[in-house]
Amino acid sequence: MWKWLHPYAKPETTYHLTGRLIPWFSYLSIILLTIGLVWALLFSPADYQQGDSFRIFYIHVPSATLSMGIYVGMAIAALCSIVWQLKLADASAAAMAPIGAVFTFISLVTGAAWGKPMWGTWWIWDARLTSQLILLFLFLGVIALHNAFEDKVMAGKAAGILTLVGVINIPIIKYSVEWWNTLHQGATVSKMGKPSMTLDMLWPFIFSYMGFIFLIVVITCIRFRTEILARNGMRQWVRDLAVKGES
Amino acid sequence: MNPRRKKRLTIVASILIGLGVVAGLVLYALSQNIDLFYKPSEIYNGKDDSGVKPVNGQRLRIGGLVVPGSVNRDENSLKISFKLADMRMPIAFDENDPMITVKYDGILPDLFREGQGIVANGILVDGKFIEASEVLAKHDENYMPKELEGDGKQHYSAPVEN
């Protein structure tokens, strides 16, 4: 059943496959982000209560939900790395951690910039904001562990365990606004039934959201390739690459 | 699956389940502390899940909807007082709802208006007043263009004054 996947466990095959995919994903990401953000920031209607400040939604929500998405992806990779000891899974987990940290940070900063004019405060220790801050610390911890050991296998194991333990935080972030009283509002797009925004606001959101997804895929591929090269520096095919240059 | 992988998978799964249970119990035990605010009805009756009642002089946060017609502004200063009622969907007010009066002296957030969700931080006085030192606006997850405003704005009616 998984036979077709086996060639991709070989670093060389995966390195060349991701190399071919990067341009396509980049074009998709650029097109979707341009359409989505121009539509969102210039043409979509302003909110009835918040006016133009609401437009930060189109960056805040994708970065916040995708930071959780990256964490889940990293956790799946960590699980594969620990149970099946796939070296590439470990490399991909190491590639994703800094990207997740950056998107978590963006969500916190845009959230603060949105909170100041609307709520009246930059920060409040409510369940949603606090759990998202913990997510940032988890990402930073994973990055630190990946770099703390000379031996990449040891580092991957330690970081993988932290990643899996931290998975508990993901449902807490997601449901914090339902389980407890928070200042943060509930989910708009990802809730059961109809999203709580009109279609002329939802469509630009979908475009920019897809654009951010492909942006993350592209950056992950680039970092993944660097990670593969760094970990296979002694192999003949990497040496050949270094001599020939990228074909 | 070979036995070694199976063993590792079992170990990882059992550790995760164990930690999940621990985290669940901790959060359950802390749930009243994680709640950001009291609802007005909870100030009278105690927390919904634990029944803990706030005492006079306690510093707390209260969250509720500004009751239409209850906002009193002082002409010569920033002093303001307003009543808060429990949030509920769809927005509705009833004169018999438990209400808490909030007194505040300071700058309000732009979103402050009648029918708006508010979280105020302050000290409980006489069991029914809050002397607030901070007032924050809580907006909901619904966004719509200005043209549709009339659809959403007047879904509530002011309580009848006696």
PDB file of N, CA, C and O in Angstrom, chain A residues 43-69:
ATOM      1  N   PHE A  43     -10.480  46.433  -1.642  1.00  0.00           N
ATOM      2  CA  PHE A  43     -11.817  46.387  -2.239  1.00  0.00           C
ATOM      3  C   PHE A  43     -12.895  45.772  -1.357  1.00  0.00           C
ATOM      4  O   PHE A  43     -14.068  46.064  -1.546  1.00  0.00           O
ATOM      5  N   SER A  44     -12.530  44.894  -0.436  1.00  0.00           N
ATOM      6  CA  SER A  44     -13.593  44.286   0.373  1.00  0.00           C
ATOM      7  C   SER A  44     -14.173  45.354   1.304  1.00  0.00           C
ATOM      8  O   SER A  44     -13.510  46.326   1.648  1.00  0.00           O
ATOM      9  N   PRO A  45     -15.453  45.205   1.682  1.00  0.00           N
ATOM     10  CA  PRO A  45     -16.073  46.253   2.486  1.00  0.00           C
ATOM     11  C   PRO A  45     -15.488  46.323   3.899  1.00  0.00           C
ATOM     12  O   PRO A  45     -14.990  45.330   4.417  1.00  0.00           O
ATOM     13  N   ALA A  46     -15.570  47.535   4.499  1.00  0.00           N
ATOM     14  CA  ALA A  46     -15.130  47.696   5.881  1.00  0.00           C
ATOM     15  C   ALA A  46     -16.203  47.123   6.808  1.00  0.00           C
ATOM     16  O   ALA A  46     -17.362  46.998   6.436  1.00  0.00           O
ATOM     17  N   ASP A  47     -15.790  46.781   8.017  1.00  0.00           N
ATOM     18  CA  ASP A  47     -16.735  46.198   8.973  1.00  0.00           C
ATOM     19  C   ASP A  47     -17.674  47.280   9.517  1.00  0.00           C
ATOM     20  O   ASP A  47     -17.284  48.436   9.637  1.00  0.00           O
ATOM     21  N   TYR A  48     -18.915  46.876   9.880  1.00  0.00           N
ATOM     22  CA  TYR A  48     -19.887  47.871  10.343  1.00  0.00           C
ATOM     23  C   TYR A  48     -19.492  48.481  11.675  1.00  0.00           C
ATOM     24  O   TYR A  48     -19.828  49.620  11.962  1.00  0.00           O
ATOM     25  N   GLN A  49     -18.757  47.725  12.520  1.00  0.00           N
ATOM     26  CA  GLN A  49     -18.379  48.265  13.831  1.00  0.00           C
ATOM     27  C   GLN A  49     -16.944  48.770  13.830  1.00  0.00           C
ATOM     28  O   GLN A  49     -16.650  49.817  14.379  1.00  0.00           O
ATOM     29  N   GLN A  50     -16.050  47.984  13.238  1.00  0.00           N
ATOM     30  CA  GLN A  50     -14.628  48.249  13.417  1.00  0.00           C
ATOM     31  C   GLN A  50     -14.018  49.027  12.261  1.00  0.00           C
ATOM     32  O   GLN A  50     -12.853  49.392  12.324  1.00  0.00           O
ATOM     33  N   GLY A  51     -14.798  49.235  11.187  1.00  0.00           N
ATOM     34  CA  GLY A  51     -14.271  49.987  10.058  1.00  0.00           C
ATOM     35  C   GLY A  51     -13.100  49.271   9.421  1.00  0.00           C
ATOM     36  O   GLY A  51     -13.089  48.058   9.304  1.00  0.00           O
ATOM     37  N   ASP A  52     -12.059  50.070   9.045  1.00  0.00           N
ATOM     38  CA  ASP A  52     -10.942  49.496   8.316  1.00  0.00           C
ATOM     39  C   ASP A  52     -10.010  48.680   9.208  1.00  0.00           C
ATOM     40  O   ASP A  52      -9.249  47.843   8.710  1.00  0.00           O
ATOM     41  N   SER A  53     -10.057  48.898  10.518  1.00  0.00           N
ATOM     42  CA  SER A  53      -9.171  48.133  11.416  1.00  0.00           C
ATOM     43  C   SER A  53      -9.405  46.648  11.274  1.00  0.00           C
ATOM     44  O   SER A  53      -8.511  45.838  11.503  1.00  0.00           O
ATOM     45  N   PHE A  54     -10.618  46.288  10.873  1.00  0.00           N
ATOM     46  CA  PHE A  54     -10.975  44.885  10.734  1.00  0.00           C
ATOM     47  C   PHE A  54     -10.104  44.163   9.713  1.00  0.00           C
ATOM     48  O   PHE A  54      -9.950  42.950   9.779  1.00  0.00           O
ATOM     49  N   ARG A  55      -9.524  44.940   8.767  1.00  0.00           N
ATOM     50  CA  ARG A  55      -8.784  44.285   7.675  1.00  0.00           C
ATOM     51  C   ARG A  55      -7.567  43.502   8.145  1.00  0.00           C
ATOM     52  O   ARG A  55      -7.051  42.661   7.412  1.00  0.00           O
ATOM     53  N   ILE A  56      -7.093  43.766   9.350  1.00  0.00           N
ATOM     54  CA  ILE A  56      -5.949  43.004   9.860  1.00  0.00           C
ATOM     55  C   ILE A  56      -6.325  41.543  10.042  1.00  0.00           C
ATOM     56  O   ILE A  56      -5.483  40.654  10.081  1.00  0.00           O
ATOM     57  N   PHE A  57      -7.634  41.287  10.109  1.00  0.00           N
ATOM     58  CA  PHE A  57      -8.193  39.927  10.145  1.00  0.00           C
ATOM     59  C   PHE A  57      -7.577  39.051   9.064  1.00  0.00           C
ATOM     60  O   PHE A  57      -7.262  37.880   9.315  1.00  0.00           O
ATOM     61  N   TYR A  58      -7.385  39.615   7.846  1.00  0.00           N
ATOM     62  CA  TYR A  58      -6.938  38.818   6.709  1.00  0.00           C
ATOM     63  C   TYR A  58      -5.496  38.347   6.848  1.00  0.00           C
ATOM     64  O   TYR A  58      -5.033  37.527   6.063  1.00  0.00           O
ATOM     65  N   ILE A  59      -4.760  38.918   7.791  1.00  0.00           N
ATOM     66  CA  ILE A  59      -3.406  38.444   8.052  1.00  0.00           C
ATOM     67  C   ILE A  59      -3.353  37.725   9.396  1.00  0.00           C
ATOM     68  O   ILE A  59      -2.701  36.703   9.543  1.00  0.00           O
ATOM     69  N   HIS A  60      -4.085  38.273  10.363  1.00  0.00           N
ATOM     70  CA  HIS A  60      -4.055  37.714  11.712  1.00  0.00           C
ATOM     71  C   HIS A  60      -4.592  36.280  11.736  1.00  0.00           C
ATOM     72  O   HIS A  60      -3.959  35.393  12.301  1.00  0.00           O
ATOM     73  N   VAL A  61      -5.760  36.060  11.137  1.00  0.00           N
ATOM     74  CA  VAL A  61      -6.386  34.734  11.221  1.00  0.00           C
ATOM     75  C   VAL A  61      -5.591  33.660  10.458  1.00  0.00           C
ATOM     76  O   VAL A  61      -5.336  32.592  11.008  1.00  0.00           O
ATOM     77  N   PRO A  62      -5.153  33.931   9.193  1.00  0.00           N
ATOM     78  CA  PRO A  62      -4.323  32.901   8.552  1.00  0.00           C
ATOM     79  C   PRO A  62      -3.060  32.585   9.342  1.00  0.00           C
ATOM     80  O   PRO A  62      -2.728  31.416   9.531  1.00  0.00           O
ATOM     81  N   SER A  63      -2.364  33.615   9.845  1.00  0.00           N
ATOM     82  CA  SER A  63      -1.107  33.308  10.535  1.00  0.00           C
ATOM     83  C   SER A  63      -1.377  32.547  11.824  1.00  0.00           C
ATOM     84  O   SER A  63      -0.622  31.639  12.181  1.00  0.00           O
ATOM     85  N   ALA A  64      -2.470  32.872  12.520  1.00  0.00           N
ATOM     86  CA  ALA A  64      -2.758  32.179  13.777  1.00  0.00           C
ATOM     87  C   ALA A  64      -3.157  30.725  13.529  1.00  0.00           C
ATOM     88  O   ALA A  64      -2.616  29.807  14.148  1.00  0.00           O
ATOM     89  N   THR A  65      -4.100  30.489  12.592  1.00  0.00           N
ATOM     90  CA  THR A  65      -4.539  29.106  12.378  1.00  0.00           C
ATOM     91  C   THR A  65      -3.420  28.285  11.738  1.00  0.00           C
ATOM     92  O   THR A  65      -3.226  27.122  12.088  1.00  0.00           O
ATOM     93  N   LEU A  66      -2.637  28.923  10.833  1.00  0.00           N
ATOM     94  CA  LEU A  66      -1.582  28.152  10.184  1.00  0.00           C
ATOM     95  C   LEU A  66      -0.419  27.874  11.121  1.00  0.00           C
ATOM     96  O   LEU A  66       0.271  26.860  10.961  1.00  0.00           O
ATOM     97  N   SER A  67      -0.206  28.735  12.134  1.00  0.00           N
ATOM     98  CA  SER A  67       0.842  28.406  13.104  1.00  0.00           C
ATOM     99  C   SER A  67       0.470  27.113  13.824  1.00  0.00           C
ATOM    100  O   SER A  67       1.325  26.262  14.085  1.00  0.00           O
ATOM    101  N   MET A  68      -0.828  26.939  14.116  1.00  0.00           N
ATOM    102  CA  MET A  68      -1.274  25.680  14.710  1.00  0.00           C
ATOM    103  C   MET A  68      -1.149  24.539  13.700  1.00  0.00           C
ATOM    104  O   MET A  68      -0.770  23.418  14.062  1.00  0.00           O
ATOM    105  N   GLY A  69      -1.459  24.817  12.427  1.00  0.00           N
ATOM    106  CA  GLY A  69      -1.340  23.803  11.391  1.00  0.00           C
ATOM    107  C   GLY A  69       0.098  23.310  11.254  1.00  0.00           C
ATOM    108  O   GLY A  69       0.348  22.109  11.155  1.00  0.00           O
TER     109      GLY A  69
END
